[in-house]
XYZ file of C-alpha atoms in Angstrom:
571
model
C -100.463 -95.347 123.448
C -98.373 -95.284 120.229
C -94.864 -96.765 120.360
C -91.653 -94.845 120.682
C -90.622 -92.881 117.670
C -87.457 -91.262 118.811
C -84.323 -93.259 117.899
C -82.959 -95.049 120.635
C -79.328 -94.583 120.003
C -77.059 -92.461 117.703
C -76.836 -93.685 114.051
C -75.058 -92.880 110.828
C -75.790 -93.813 107.233
C -73.405 -94.364 104.321
C -73.207 -94.472 100.501
C -73.126 -98.010 98.919
C -69.688 -99.311 97.936
C -70.823 -100.649 94.499
C -68.283 -103.656 95.296
C -69.323 -107.261 94.995
C -69.028 -109.808 97.835
C -66.422 -112.563 97.802
C -68.575 -115.085 95.915
C -69.971 -118.246 97.300
C -70.681 -120.780 94.298
C -72.660 -123.779 94.396
C -71.316 -126.553 91.955
C -74.048 -129.078 91.429
C -74.460 -132.049 89.292
C -75.133 -135.751 88.915
C -72.562 -138.406 89.639
C -69.412 -138.442 87.409
C -70.160 -135.108 85.782
C -66.711 -133.676 86.688
C -67.626 -131.475 89.798
C -64.574 -132.025 91.765
C -62.229 -132.060 88.805
C -63.527 -128.550 87.815
C -63.154 -127.293 91.384
C -59.466 -128.664 91.377
C -58.637 -127.073 88.020
C -59.915 -123.807 89.398
C -57.432 -123.809 92.085
C -54.719 -122.887 89.341
C -56.440 -119.359 88.708
C -54.183 -116.444 88.782
C -56.828 -114.606 90.905
C -56.031 -117.065 93.875
C -53.467 -117.613 96.407
C -53.949 -120.886 98.259
C -56.879 -123.079 98.014
C -58.012 -125.278 101.264
C -59.919 -128.444 100.300
C -62.295 -129.915 103.001
C -63.420 -133.271 101.858
C -66.409 -134.526 103.413
C -67.877 -138.109 103.280
C -64.861 -139.744 101.593
C -66.815 -142.096 99.389
C -65.172 -140.685 96.286
C -61.853 -139.896 97.589
C -60.506 -137.675 94.760
C -58.957 -134.899 96.703
C -55.454 -136.511 96.498
C -55.880 -137.920 93.014
C -56.730 -134.557 91.355
C -53.712 -132.996 92.922
C -51.925 -134.263 89.918
C -53.841 -131.952 87.495
C -51.641 -129.379 85.724
C -51.397 -126.171 88.014
C -53.579 -127.570 90.716
C -52.690 -125.636 93.868
C -54.442 -126.698 96.784
C -53.940 -128.287 100.331
C -56.266 -130.867 101.962
C -57.370 -130.042 105.556
C -57.735 -133.118 107.553
C -60.456 -133.833 110.040
C -61.854 -136.721 111.913
C -65.282 -136.803 110.331
C -67.268 -135.517 113.188
C -69.303 -132.427 112.969
C -67.287 -130.412 115.457
C -64.009 -131.355 113.977
C -65.415 -130.366 110.343
C -66.572 -127.185 111.820
C -63.070 -126.412 113.334
C -61.413 -127.262 110.079
C -63.519 -124.764 108.211
C -62.769 -122.260 111.123
C -59.103 -122.966 110.606
C -59.180 -122.443 106.836
C -61.177 -119.248 107.197
C -58.596 -117.818 109.544
C -55.517 -118.640 107.420
C -53.749 -115.483 106.055
C -53.191 -115.052 102.434
C -50.286 -117.389 101.100
C -49.467 -114.809 98.286
C -49.735 -111.073 98.902
C -52.525 -109.492 97.277
C -54.132 -112.873 96.413
C -57.010 -114.313 98.432
C -57.415 -117.859 99.493
C -60.258 -120.239 98.370
C -62.004 -122.682 100.199
C -63.720 -125.988 98.593
C -66.338 -128.033 100.299
C -66.575 -131.374 98.931
C -69.060 -132.067 99.147
C -72.278 -130.337 100.921
C -74.461 -133.170 100.177
C -72.359 -135.596 102.285
C -72.368 -132.974 104.980
C -76.234 -132.690 105.009
C -76.650 -136.530 104.981
C -74.217 -136.705 107.991
C -76.320 -134.034 109.977
C -79.621 -135.924 109.171
C -78.024 -139.270 110.228
C -76.943 -137.667 113.485
C -80.596 -136.706 114.359
C -81.999 -140.091 113.282
C -79.428 -141.890 115.687
C -80.369 -139.377 118.385
C -84.202 -139.920 117.848
C -83.579 -143.643 118.044
C -81.533 -143.368 121.302
C -84.227 -141.093 122.819
C -86.908 -143.515 121.899
C -85.032 -146.362 123.542
C -84.414 -144.223 126.533
C -88.012 -143.526 126.950
C -88.955 -147.206 126.388
C -86.728 -148.010 129.309
C -88.113 -145.437 131.465
C -91.755 -146.689 130.846
C -90.758 -150.341 130.941
C -91.836 -150.834 127.467
C -90.315 -152.906 124.579
C -87.615 -150.990 122.682
C -88.388 -149.797 119.128
C -87.801 -152.289 116.275
C -84.206 -151.943 115.008
C -85.329 -152.774 111.528
C -87.820 -149.956 111.312
C -87.047 -146.399 111.064
C -87.921 -143.981 114.084
C -89.768 -140.782 113.516
C -87.204 -137.803 113.792
C -89.196 -135.130 115.571
C -89.292 -131.406 114.305
C -87.175 -130.208 117.153
C -84.343 -132.492 115.967
C -84.716 -131.298 112.357
C -84.447 -127.771 113.695
C -81.252 -128.725 115.308
C -79.840 -130.206 112.107
C -80.638 -126.906 110.388
C -78.993 -125.008 113.158
C -75.691 -127.007 112.655
C -75.813 -126.507 108.924
C -76.337 -122.859 109.462
C -73.337 -122.687 111.508
C -71.248 -123.931 108.672
C -72.668 -121.420 106.336
C -72.191 -118.579 108.903
C -68.424 -119.462 109.092
C -68.105 -119.532 105.359
C -69.649 -116.307 105.110
C -66.721 -114.768 107.239
C -64.128 -115.855 104.629
C -62.641 -113.090 102.589
C -62.158 -115.227 99.360
C -64.435 -117.388 97.035
C -66.054 -120.453 98.578
C -67.000 -123.573 96.235
C -69.634 -125.925 97.650
C -69.893 -129.032 95.659
C -73.474 -130.864 95.904
C -74.993 -133.860 94.095
C -78.037 -133.293 91.843
C -80.764 -135.880 91.420
C -83.466 -136.394 88.796
C -86.809 -136.662 90.691
C -90.491 -136.584 89.551
C -91.955 -133.158 88.883
C -95.277 -132.382 90.886
C -98.046 -130.263 89.553
C -100.837 -129.185 92.077
C -99.219 -131.867 94.537
C -99.780 -134.443 92.098
C -96.943 -136.326 90.347
C -96.522 -135.953 86.563
C -94.556 -137.864 83.897
C -91.767 -135.053 83.897
C -88.615 -135.135 85.639
C -86.796 -132.201 87.327
C -83.498 -131.636 88.919
C -83.113 -131.403 92.713
C -80.077 -130.471 94.651
C -79.406 -132.959 97.475
C -78.624 -130.513 100.331
C -80.439 -128.344 102.813
C -83.200 -126.606 100.961
C -82.140 -123.091 101.728
C -78.698 -123.590 100.290
C -79.478 -122.218 96.730
C -80.654 -118.891 98.338
C -77.270 -118.595 100.516
C -75.053 -118.588 97.480
C -74.364 -116.093 94.827
C -74.097 -118.291 91.933
C -75.435 -121.789 90.816
C -73.724 -123.837 88.182
C -75.401 -127.238 87.216
C -73.311 -129.877 85.342
C -75.749 -131.963 83.222
C -72.943 -133.854 81.777
C -69.166 -133.915 81.289
C -68.307 -130.453 79.932
C -72.035 -129.291 79.870
C -72.413 -126.372 82.263
C -75.371 -124.297 82.839
C -75.637 -121.189 84.965
C -79.086 -121.344 86.650
C -78.559 -118.541 89.034
C -76.230 -115.507 89.720
C -75.923 -112.310 91.406
C -73.759 -110.080 89.315
C -73.761 -106.672 87.587
C -70.479 -107.421 85.433
C -72.173 -109.225 82.498
C -75.659 -109.298 81.152
C -77.849 -112.213 82.181
C -81.206 -113.000 80.763
C -83.693 -113.323 83.578
C -85.779 -116.352 84.121
C -83.518 -118.655 81.930
C -80.801 -121.104 82.453
C -77.671 -119.816 80.445
C -75.313 -122.403 78.746
C -71.881 -121.694 79.957
C -69.494 -122.607 77.169
C -65.865 -123.739 78.327
C -66.787 -123.256 81.934
C -64.129 -122.932 84.491
C -63.985 -121.492 87.847
C -61.574 -118.969 86.788
C -63.874 -117.628 84.091
C -66.788 -117.554 86.500
C -64.793 -115.536 89.124
C -63.832 -113.057 86.490
C -67.489 -112.659 85.090
C -68.581 -111.925 88.716
C -66.225 -109.201 89.372
C -64.091 -111.197 91.853
C -61.134 -108.968 91.016
C -62.953 -106.065 92.452
C -64.618 -107.693 95.384
C -64.924 -106.057 98.819
C -62.462 -107.086 101.475
C -65.055 -109.012 103.414
C -68.763 -109.910 102.777
C -70.784 -106.887 103.324
C -73.760 -108.262 105.311
C -75.338 -107.800 108.774
C -76.303 -110.964 110.122
C -79.666 -111.287 111.944
C -79.448 -111.852 115.712
C -82.385 -113.930 116.917
C -80.775 -114.682 120.225
C -80.768 -110.755 121.120
C -84.615 -111.053 121.789
C -83.750 -113.734 124.549
C -81.241 -111.479 125.865
C -83.566 -108.597 126.102
C -86.203 -110.879 127.807
C -83.769 -112.128 130.375
C -82.382 -108.402 131.058
C -86.201 -107.318 131.707
C -86.689 -110.398 134.050
C -83.691 -109.367 135.943
C -84.875 -105.875 136.163
C -88.495 -106.643 137.490
C -89.223 -110.369 137.533
C -92.428 -110.119 139.571
C -94.016 -107.833 136.839
C -93.581 -110.317 133.971
C -97.043 -111.647 133.704
C -99.409 -111.807 130.810
C -101.727 -109.204 132.079
C -100.422 -105.780 130.933
C -101.922 -102.377 130.752
C -103.217 -101.854 127.206
C -102.194 -98.232 127.240
C -98.443 -99.141 127.798
C -97.983 -100.191 124.243
C -99.259 -99.722 120.773
C -101.327 -102.368 119.018
C -99.445 -105.357 118.117
C -96.182 -104.101 119.524
C -93.815 -105.617 121.724
C -93.051 -104.352 125.245
C -90.576 -101.626 124.544
C -87.068 -101.931 126.018
C -86.151 -99.909 129.291
C -83.995 -97.515 127.233
C -84.390 -93.901 126.370
C -82.150 -90.972 125.529
C -79.916 -90.227 122.391
C -77.150 -92.807 123.425
C -79.558 -95.452 124.272
C -78.707 -95.628 128.100
C -80.432 -98.264 130.198
C -82.183 -96.967 133.354
C -81.708 -99.319 136.592
C -83.785 -99.378 139.561
C -81.078 -97.815 141.631
C -80.405 -94.970 139.040
C -84.096 -94.078 139.025
C -84.272 -93.815 142.734
C -81.187 -91.647 142.757
C -82.541 -89.371 140.071
C -85.747 -88.896 141.996
C -83.770 -88.127 145.104
C -81.547 -85.628 143.423
C -84.792 -84.035 141.948
C -86.138 -83.576 145.578
C -82.793 -82.005 146.693
C -83.193 -79.386 143.970
C -84.034 -76.224 145.973
C -85.138 -74.212 143.078
C -88.084 -76.181 141.876
C -88.870 -79.710 142.878
C -91.872 -80.395 140.565
C -90.021 -79.244 137.449
C -86.877 -81.476 138.068
C -89.209 -84.373 138.839
C -91.277 -83.755 135.624
C -87.987 -83.450 133.745
C -87.285 -87.113 134.634
C -90.611 -88.160 132.959
C -89.934 -86.190 129.961
C -86.512 -87.707 129.630
C -87.199 -91.344 130.141
C -90.906 -91.674 129.171
C -93.810 -92.762 131.308
C -93.958 -96.328 129.736
C -90.326 -96.915 130.624
C -90.626 -95.638 134.171
C -93.677 -97.893 134.655
C -91.674 -100.933 133.829
C -88.841 -100.268 136.388
C -89.609 -101.231 139.940
C -87.979 -99.463 142.549
C -87.615 -100.239 146.322
C -87.104 -97.612 149.025
C -86.698 -98.031 152.782
C -89.791 -95.900 153.676
C -92.087 -96.316 150.775
C -91.450 -100.183 149.839
C -91.654 -101.307 146.380
C -93.424 -99.472 143.463
C -92.738 -98.360 139.733
C -90.434 -95.518 139.225
C -93.452 -93.584 137.695
C -95.527 -94.276 140.911
C -92.427 -93.071 142.958
C -92.370 -89.845 141.165
C -95.967 -89.252 141.819
C -95.519 -89.886 145.436
C -92.438 -87.695 145.465
C -94.388 -84.820 143.778
C -97.120 -85.092 146.619
C -94.239 -85.102 149.141
C -92.640 -81.958 147.701
C -96.009 -80.186 147.471
C -96.768 -81.070 151.230
C -93.312 -79.857 152.228
C -93.678 -76.461 150.344
C -96.980 -76.078 151.890
C -95.681 -76.866 155.322
C -92.852 -74.215 154.771
C -95.505 -71.565 153.606
C -97.465 -72.185 156.860
C -94.369 -71.800 158.898
C -93.564 -68.633 157.306
C -96.934 -67.135 157.996
C -97.097 -68.430 161.366
C -100.204 -70.743 160.331
C -98.526 -74.121 161.738
C -96.252 -73.099 164.630
C -96.945 -76.467 166.298
C -97.067 -78.602 163.176
C -94.437 -81.013 162.063
C -92.826 -80.942 158.669
C -93.971 -83.965 156.372
C -91.927 -87.045 156.800
C -90.500 -86.175 160.232
C -91.420 -87.318 163.632
C -92.804 -84.559 166.097
C -90.115 -82.959 168.315
C -91.970 -83.889 171.558
C -94.392 -86.672 172.237
C -98.184 -85.681 172.961
C -99.086 -85.043 176.488
C -101.270 -87.611 178.273
C -103.868 -85.079 178.757
C -104.488 -84.313 175.189
C -107.550 -85.678 173.465
C -107.463 -88.854 171.368
C -107.909 -86.673 168.160
C -104.651 -84.758 168.991
C -102.781 -87.987 169.492
C -104.132 -89.358 166.059
C -102.986 -86.097 164.407
C -99.402 -86.382 165.661
C -99.179 -90.173 164.637
C -100.704 -89.071 161.161
C -98.094 -86.395 160.672
C -95.197 -88.749 161.513
C -95.925 -90.756 158.314
C -97.753 -88.565 155.870
C -97.441 -85.054 154.385
C -100.529 -82.982 154.184
C -100.981 -83.034 150.663
C -101.040 -86.852 150.221
C -103.072 -89.674 151.928
C -99.985 -91.897 152.115
C -96.651 -90.148 151.454
C -93.793 -91.146 153.898
C -90.342 -89.284 153.728
C -88.565 -89.069 150.401
C -86.867 -92.079 148.933
C -83.448 -92.953 150.191
C -81.012 -94.023 147.443
C -78.462 -95.310 150.069
C -80.962 -98.069 151.181
C -79.544 -101.482 150.188
C -81.950 -102.869 147.672
C -82.358 -106.642 147.392
C -81.086 -108.435 143.933
C -83.422 -107.626 141.066
C -85.049 -111.162 141.163
C -85.757 -111.188 145.045
C -89.319 -110.963 146.114
C -90.808 -110.405 149.583
C -91.561 -113.587 151.601
C -95.008 -114.933 151.244
C -95.791 -114.745 154.993
C -98.873 -113.527 156.523
C -98.579 -110.589 159.271
C -99.658 -113.201 161.826
C -96.510 -115.250 161.186
C -94.208 -112.230 161.538
C -91.811 -112.330 164.522
C -93.308 -109.894 167.403
C -90.950 -107.819 169.400
C -91.558 -108.111 173.191
C -92.450 -104.430 174.307
C -90.697 -105.011 177.676
C -87.404 -106.498 176.457
C -84.294 -104.807 177.771
C -82.366 -102.628 175.195
C -79.177 -104.648 175.556
C -80.664 -108.117 175.141
C -79.366 -110.158 172.276
C -81.761 -110.338 169.279
C -83.929 -113.278 169.121
C -83.978 -115.551 165.926
C -87.201 -114.896 164.014
C -89.825 -117.563 164.670
C -91.067 -119.429 161.486
C -94.733 -119.866 160.871
C -96.039 -123.254 159.826
C -96.568 -122.193 156.257
C -92.955 -121.067 156.129
C -91.583 -124.206 157.730
C -93.330 -126.310 155.069
C -92.208 -124.098 152.360
C -88.670 -124.322 153.700
C -88.764 -128.299 153.763
C -90.030 -128.405 150.305
C -87.235 -126.038 149.018
C -84.667 -128.040 150.776
C -86.036 -131.039 149.149
C -85.686 -129.355 145.637
C -82.097 -128.368 146.535
C -81.321 -131.935 147.264
C -82.953 -133.065 143.777
C -80.976 -130.532 141.848
C -77.764 -131.380 143.639
C -78.210 -135.070 142.955
C -78.758 -134.450 139.153
C -75.797 -132.099 138.888
C -73.730 -134.819 140.739
C -72.684 -132.883 143.893
C -73.598 -132.470 147.523
C -76.325 -129.937 148.684
C -73.739 -127.949 150.318
C -71.632 -127.543 147.167
C -74.768 -126.635 145.242
C -75.899 -123.955 147.780
C -72.512 -122.776 148.584
C -72.935 -119.145 146.698
C -75.801 -118.408 148.910
C -74.753 -120.208 152.187
C -71.429 -118.197 153.063
C -73.127 -116.322 155.894
C -75.236 -118.946 157.138
C -78.530 -120.624 156.202
C -79.921 -118.532 153.251
C -83.589 -116.949 153.716
C -86.548 -118.642 152.277
C -86.873 -116.029 149.425
C -83.060 -116.296 148.646
C -83.337 -120.104 148.463
C -86.500 -120.135 146.433
C -85.089 -117.693 143.724
C -81.799 -119.475 143.648
C -83.372 -122.761 142.840
C -85.631 -121.009 140.311
C -82.591 -119.789 138.472
C -81.104 -123.329 138.213
C -84.377 -124.930 136.916
C -83.681 -124.257 133.206
C -80.306 -126.108 133.385
C -81.719 -129.001 135.177
C -84.643 -129.252 132.653
C -82.213 -129.063 129.662
C -80.064 -131.935 131.202
C -83.289 -133.977 131.627
C -84.368 -133.544 127.974
C -80.831 -134.410 126.812
C -81.152 -137.654 128.739
C -84.550 -138.265 127.220
C -86.513 -137.624 130.270
C -88.934 -135.527 128.502
C -92.062 -136.277 130.639
C -89.974 -135.422 133.852
C -88.603 -132.337 132.251
C -92.161 -131.085 131.187
C -93.512 -131.576 134.803
C -90.435 -129.850 136.226
C -91.001 -126.864 133.796
C -94.624 -126.540 135.063
C -93.990 -127.388 138.624
C -95.071 -124.658 141.290
C -92.369 -122.426 142.763
C -92.797 -124.431 146.106
C -93.674 -128.083 145.348
C -93.960 -130.654 148.316
C -94.190 -133.488 146.020
C -90.912 -132.914 144.225
C -88.943 -135.794 146.001
C -91.712 -138.362 145.137
C -91.773 -137.288 141.486
C -87.983 -137.680 141.049
C -87.729 -140.806 143.025
C -88.300 -143.207 139.888
C -85.598 -141.228 138.072
C -83.056 -141.792 140.826
C -84.047 -145.480 141.214
C -83.233 -146.009 137.556
C -79.891 -144.262 137.889
C -78.881 -146.236 140.804
C -79.891 -149.614 139.061
C -77.617 -148.415 136.173
C -80.442 -148.521 133.621
């Protein structure tokens, strides 16, 4: 089935403003080529208010010294050298209002190479700590401190994420940003083979040149080349590096049209986390139907499962709302069938098939199946009324209702069977109980029926007196074993979270011992947090086991016993 072509929410379009963004400038060069000095001299520009200087690394320590340059106008933002404090220093600088009305502030990062070196060193230290932790768990020799430890790809991705957070904050700034970086001469490669030629390489995260609006390379003192720029304010020869005579930050800002720049950077950031939010929302909606096998006709070739939304404003249809709409359609005395079909036209069959509903009489099914059953019920009801009007069914019972009088004992078995059948089914459907009841209390979206056979369900005694107190339900052997395993898992989770079992299960134990399904789903919800904590502690094998563990695992205490033993021993 083709994908959805109707827009999912109201949209507008706009004409381009034609204004440049507040520029981000990369100032790169080899050691002692005047990068920091040029940035300090640029703070005297008449286009700028105050400049906030964030020095990272401290090997050169020129921020204080260059403050004596004529016209230099900047303030140094202190930090303790850690990533989080550097990030907060940038956050503070971005949030500062203009020091001079009508003049924007500038931020200088001196320098980006030291920042990337720090992020790389962080992950190298973490990789060594993780290797030592794993060696202790497996009772092996720790890695040689004189040899490097391999930094796994997941750690490099973490470093890139932290670097990306820095750039994300800098893009929020309303004024120019200068990022200073070192440049190195390295061997040029051709067809993956080294050559005798040398090339210049910026020592920073490899995507930095793509993130900035201009790249200026300093080959020597006073020798600046513009190797990349995004501007329409002056002609640039494509594909060539342009010598920038008498380079200064003020001259570059004017050539890039900073005086006409937009108030903020005009960009819409990509939001990859929105996909995770979408998946979690769908799991909360119908967790038992999130499985690999999916009807082919429910989606187009190569398409993701569509979100459960339709309509001009992008409303989300919930299970309770679907049941209520169907109930209202059945209450429509003019045309039940048209009202039910309107629901399908408004929300779409694909969306309705994804929404699981639960009613008191019909149990659990998709909203689309519920509409089909309701149509059958409506037709049966209409047929019964027609028969009543024509006198064809004077003794019959309307669909979905119990007979007014029980059958007499002298009636044949066929009559008794007919009465029992009419109590549950309309004539037009093989299995259509009364209409759905929206007032029925539905379980939470992630709750599933207990996996108990009919033989283990409690059986009511037929001769029990009406006023007798209800007996607690009996638990079958399978249910008792499942409850024992779930309680063991609750104990494991509580110990890892450093709390008692009572504190851990408090949210679901306010009215007494939770049901098996409630306890099971509650523990499932807490598994991701436990797995993340295990991975952070270096317990990768145990985390992998717990991620793949069955919902009810009788061996969970035995698998976690070595972990708790090491914790008790203080290793």
